[in-house]
Amino acid sequence: MKLERYKESLVDLNKVLEIDPSNVLALIEHGSIHYILKNFTLSYEDWNKASKIQKEYEESLTDLNMLLGIEPNNVQLLEQRAYTYEMLEQNYEQSLEDWKRRWKLVRLIQKFSSVDIIIY
């Protein structure tokens, strides 16, 4: 019975990873299930990939913090940092603050701009 549930979970996680191959949480869970099923090579591959992606997000966060120190009102940088915080799952409060600040800036730009900006 448990074996079937693990296999079902792998199917679901495979779907998630098809859509988002960089999903660190899905990779970790996928690797954990492979480990439980004694597929150690597959488990190592998943965990290794998750670790590399995690490091890329951490490096990105360092760069974004530096750039926002130079351009604190750059809406694209704020959006990217908010997303990066979410992906790292380490600072949801800061992510939310970045999103709020971004939207506030966008509204100000729209209010005082004669040019329409695209919000995505």
mmCIF file of C-alpha atoms in Angstrom:
data_model
loop_
_atom_site.group_PDB
_atom_site.id
_atom_site.type_symbol
_atom_site.label_atom_id
_atom_site.label_comp_id
_atom_site.label_asym_id
_atom_site.label_seq_id
_atom_site.Cartn_x
_atom_site.Cartn_y
_atom_site.Cartn_z
ATOM 1 C CA MET A 1 0.000 0.000 0.000
ATOM 2 C CA LYS A 2 2.722 2.491 0.967
ATOM 3 C CA LEU A 3 4.699 1.604 -2.145
ATOM 4 C CA GLU A 4 1.742 2.579 -4.335
ATOM 5 C CA ARG A 5 1.414 5.924 -2.575
ATOM 6 C CA TYR A 6 5.087 6.681 -3.150
ATOM 7 C CA LYS A 7 4.709 5.807 -6.817
ATOM 8 C CA GLU A 8 1.625 8.044 -7.065
ATOM 9 C CA SER A 9 3.562 10.845 -5.418
ATOM 10 C CA LEU A 10 6.376 10.418 -7.933
ATOM 11 C CA VAL A 11 3.874 10.721 -10.785
ATOM 12 C CA ASP A 12 2.507 13.947 -9.284
ATOM 13 C CA LEU A 13 5.979 15.348 -8.657
ATOM 14 C CA ASN A 14 7.021 14.466 -12.208
ATOM 15 C CA LYS A 15 4.127 16.618 -13.446
ATOM 16 C CA VAL A 16 5.234 19.498 -11.232
ATOM 17 C CA LEU A 17 8.810 19.180 -12.482
ATOM 18 C CA GLU A 18 7.651 19.096 -16.108
ATOM 19 C CA ILE A 19 6.016 22.470 -15.553
ATOM 20 C CA ASP A 20 8.756 23.893 -13.328
ATOM 21 C CA PRO A 21 12.041 21.946 -13.519
ATOM 22 C CA SER A 22 13.657 24.417 -11.106
ATOM 23 C CA ASN A 23 11.174 23.822 -8.291
ATOM 24 C CA VAL A 24 13.542 23.149 -5.399
ATOM 25 C CA LEU A 25 10.866 21.776 -3.063
ATOM 26 C CA ALA A 26 9.598 19.331 -5.677
ATOM 27 C CA LEU A 27 13.162 18.189 -6.405
ATOM 28 C CA ILE A 28 13.882 17.608 -2.725
ATOM 29 C CA GLU A 29 10.646 15.661 -2.219
ATOM 30 C CA HIS A 30 11.236 13.712 -5.450
ATOM 31 C CA GLY A 31 14.726 12.822 -4.230
ATOM 32 C CA SER A 32 13.409 11.814 -0.810
ATOM 33 C CA ILE A 33 10.900 9.406 -2.318
ATOM 34 C CA HIS A 34 13.587 7.902 -4.544
ATOM 35 C CA TYR A 35 15.752 7.479 -1.446
ATOM 36 C CA ILE A 36 12.939 5.703 0.419
ATOM 37 C CA LEU A 37 12.468 3.448 -2.615
ATOM 38 C CA LYS A 38 16.237 2.762 -2.559
ATOM 39 C CA ASN A 39 16.824 4.514 -5.899
ATOM 40 C CA PHE A 40 19.908 6.180 -4.487
ATOM 41 C CA THR A 41 21.371 7.440 -7.768
ATOM 42 C CA LEU A 42 18.110 9.175 -8.707
ATOM 43 C CA SER A 43 17.794 10.586 -5.219
ATOM 44 C CA TYR A 44 21.332 12.000 -5.383
ATOM 45 C CA GLU A 45 20.638 13.561 -8.811
ATOM 46 C CA ASP A 46 17.497 15.306 -7.542
ATOM 47 C CA TRP A 47 19.163 16.605 -4.390
ATOM 48 C CA ASN A 48 22.250 17.724 -6.298
ATOM 49 C CA LYS A 49 20.123 19.664 -8.799
ATOM 50 C CA ALA A 50 18.117 21.264 -5.959
ATOM 51 C CA SER A 51 21.348 22.308 -4.249
ATOM 52 C CA LYS A 52 22.701 23.944 -7.417
ATOM 53 C CA ILE A 53 19.448 25.843 -7.989
ATOM 54 C CA GLN A 54 19.419 26.976 -4.352
ATOM 55 C CA LYS A 55 22.945 28.380 -4.736
ATOM 56 C CA GLU A 56 21.911 30.236 -7.913
ATOM 57 C CA TYR A 57 19.027 31.881 -6.043
ATOM 58 C CA GLU A 58 21.360 32.869 -3.198
ATOM 59 C CA GLU A 59 23.827 34.417 -5.662
ATOM 60 C CA SER A 60 20.960 36.182 -7.402
ATOM 61 C CA LEU A 61 19.740 37.594 -4.085
ATOM 62 C CA THR A 62 23.194 39.021 -3.357
ATOM 63 C CA ASP A 63 23.255 40.713 -6.769
ATOM 64 C CA LEU A 64 19.702 42.032 -6.399
ATOM 65 C CA ASN A 65 20.471 43.510 -2.978
ATOM 66 C CA MET A 66 23.492 45.304 -4.438
ATOM 67 C CA LEU A 67 21.516 46.614 -7.427
ATOM 68 C CA LEU A 68 18.638 47.779 -5.236
ATOM 69 C CA GLY A 69 21.179 49.645 -3.117
ATOM 70 C CA ILE A 70 21.990 51.611 -6.273
ATOM 71 C CA GLU A 71 18.436 51.795 -7.672
ATOM 72 C CA PRO A 72 16.023 51.345 -4.745
ATOM 73 C CA ASN A 73 12.937 52.262 -6.799
ATOM 74 C CA ASN A 74 13.485 49.892 -9.712
ATOM 75 C CA VAL A 75 10.200 47.967 -9.965
ATOM 76 C CA GLN A 76 11.706 45.098 -11.986
ATOM 77 C CA LEU A 77 14.447 44.558 -9.424
ATOM 78 C CA LEU A 78 11.928 44.655 -6.565
ATOM 79 C CA GLU A 79 9.772 42.090 -8.342
ATOM 80 C CA GLN A 80 12.736 39.820 -9.004
ATOM 81 C CA ARG A 81 13.949 40.035 -5.410
ATOM 82 C CA ALA A 82 10.457 39.296 -4.061
ATOM 83 C CA TYR A 83 10.289 36.222 -6.298
ATOM 84 C CA THR A 84 13.793 35.143 -5.253
ATOM 85 C CA TYR A 85 12.893 35.390 -1.567
ATOM 86 C CA GLU A 86 9.857 33.199 -2.277
ATOM 87 C CA MET A 87 11.962 30.605 -4.071
ATOM 88 C CA LEU A 88 14.459 30.513 -1.221
ATOM 89 C CA GLU A 89 11.603 30.221 1.284
ATOM 90 C CA GLN A 90 13.633 32.155 3.789
ATOM 91 C CA ASN A 91 12.026 35.541 4.122
ATOM 92 C CA TYR A 92 8.365 35.766 3.201
ATOM 93 C CA GLU A 93 7.973 39.033 5.124
ATOM 94 C CA GLN A 94 10.638 40.724 3.001
ATOM 95 C CA SER A 95 9.112 39.246 -0.140
ATOM 96 C CA LEU A 96 5.739 40.712 0.785
ATOM 97 C CA GLU A 97 7.323 44.100 1.531
ATOM 98 C CA ASP A 98 9.037 44.084 -1.881
ATOM 99 C CA TRP A 99 5.744 43.244 -3.620
ATOM 100 C CA LYS A 100 3.927 46.028 -1.738
ATOM 101 C CA ARG A 101 6.644 48.548 -2.539
ATOM 102 C CA ARG A 102 6.665 47.497 -6.179
ATOM 103 C CA TRP A 103 2.902 47.963 -6.531
ATOM 104 C CA LYS A 104 3.040 51.329 -4.775
ATOM 105 C CA LEU A 105 5.728 52.509 -7.204
ATOM 106 C CA VAL A 106 3.789 51.198 -10.203
ATOM 107 C CA ARG A 107 0.683 53.101 -9.082
ATOM 108 C CA LEU A 108 2.728 56.284 -8.641
ATOM 109 C CA ILE A 109 4.283 55.886 -12.072
ATOM 110 C CA GLN A 110 0.862 55.356 -13.619
ATOM 111 C CA LYS A 111 -0.572 58.353 -11.801
ATOM 112 C CA PHE A 112 2.116 60.773 -12.929
ATOM 113 C CA SER A 113 2.992 59.312 -16.304
ATOM 114 C CA SER A 114 1.432 60.212 -19.611
ATOM 115 C CA VAL A 115 2.606 56.864 -20.952
ATOM 116 C CA ASP A 116 0.762 53.680 -20.063
ATOM 117 C CA ILE A 117 2.992 51.038 -18.559
ATOM 118 C CA ILE A 118 2.361 47.364 -18.811
ATOM 119 C CA ILE A 119 1.911 45.528 -15.541
ATOM 120 C CA TYR A 120 2.651 41.830 -15.673
#
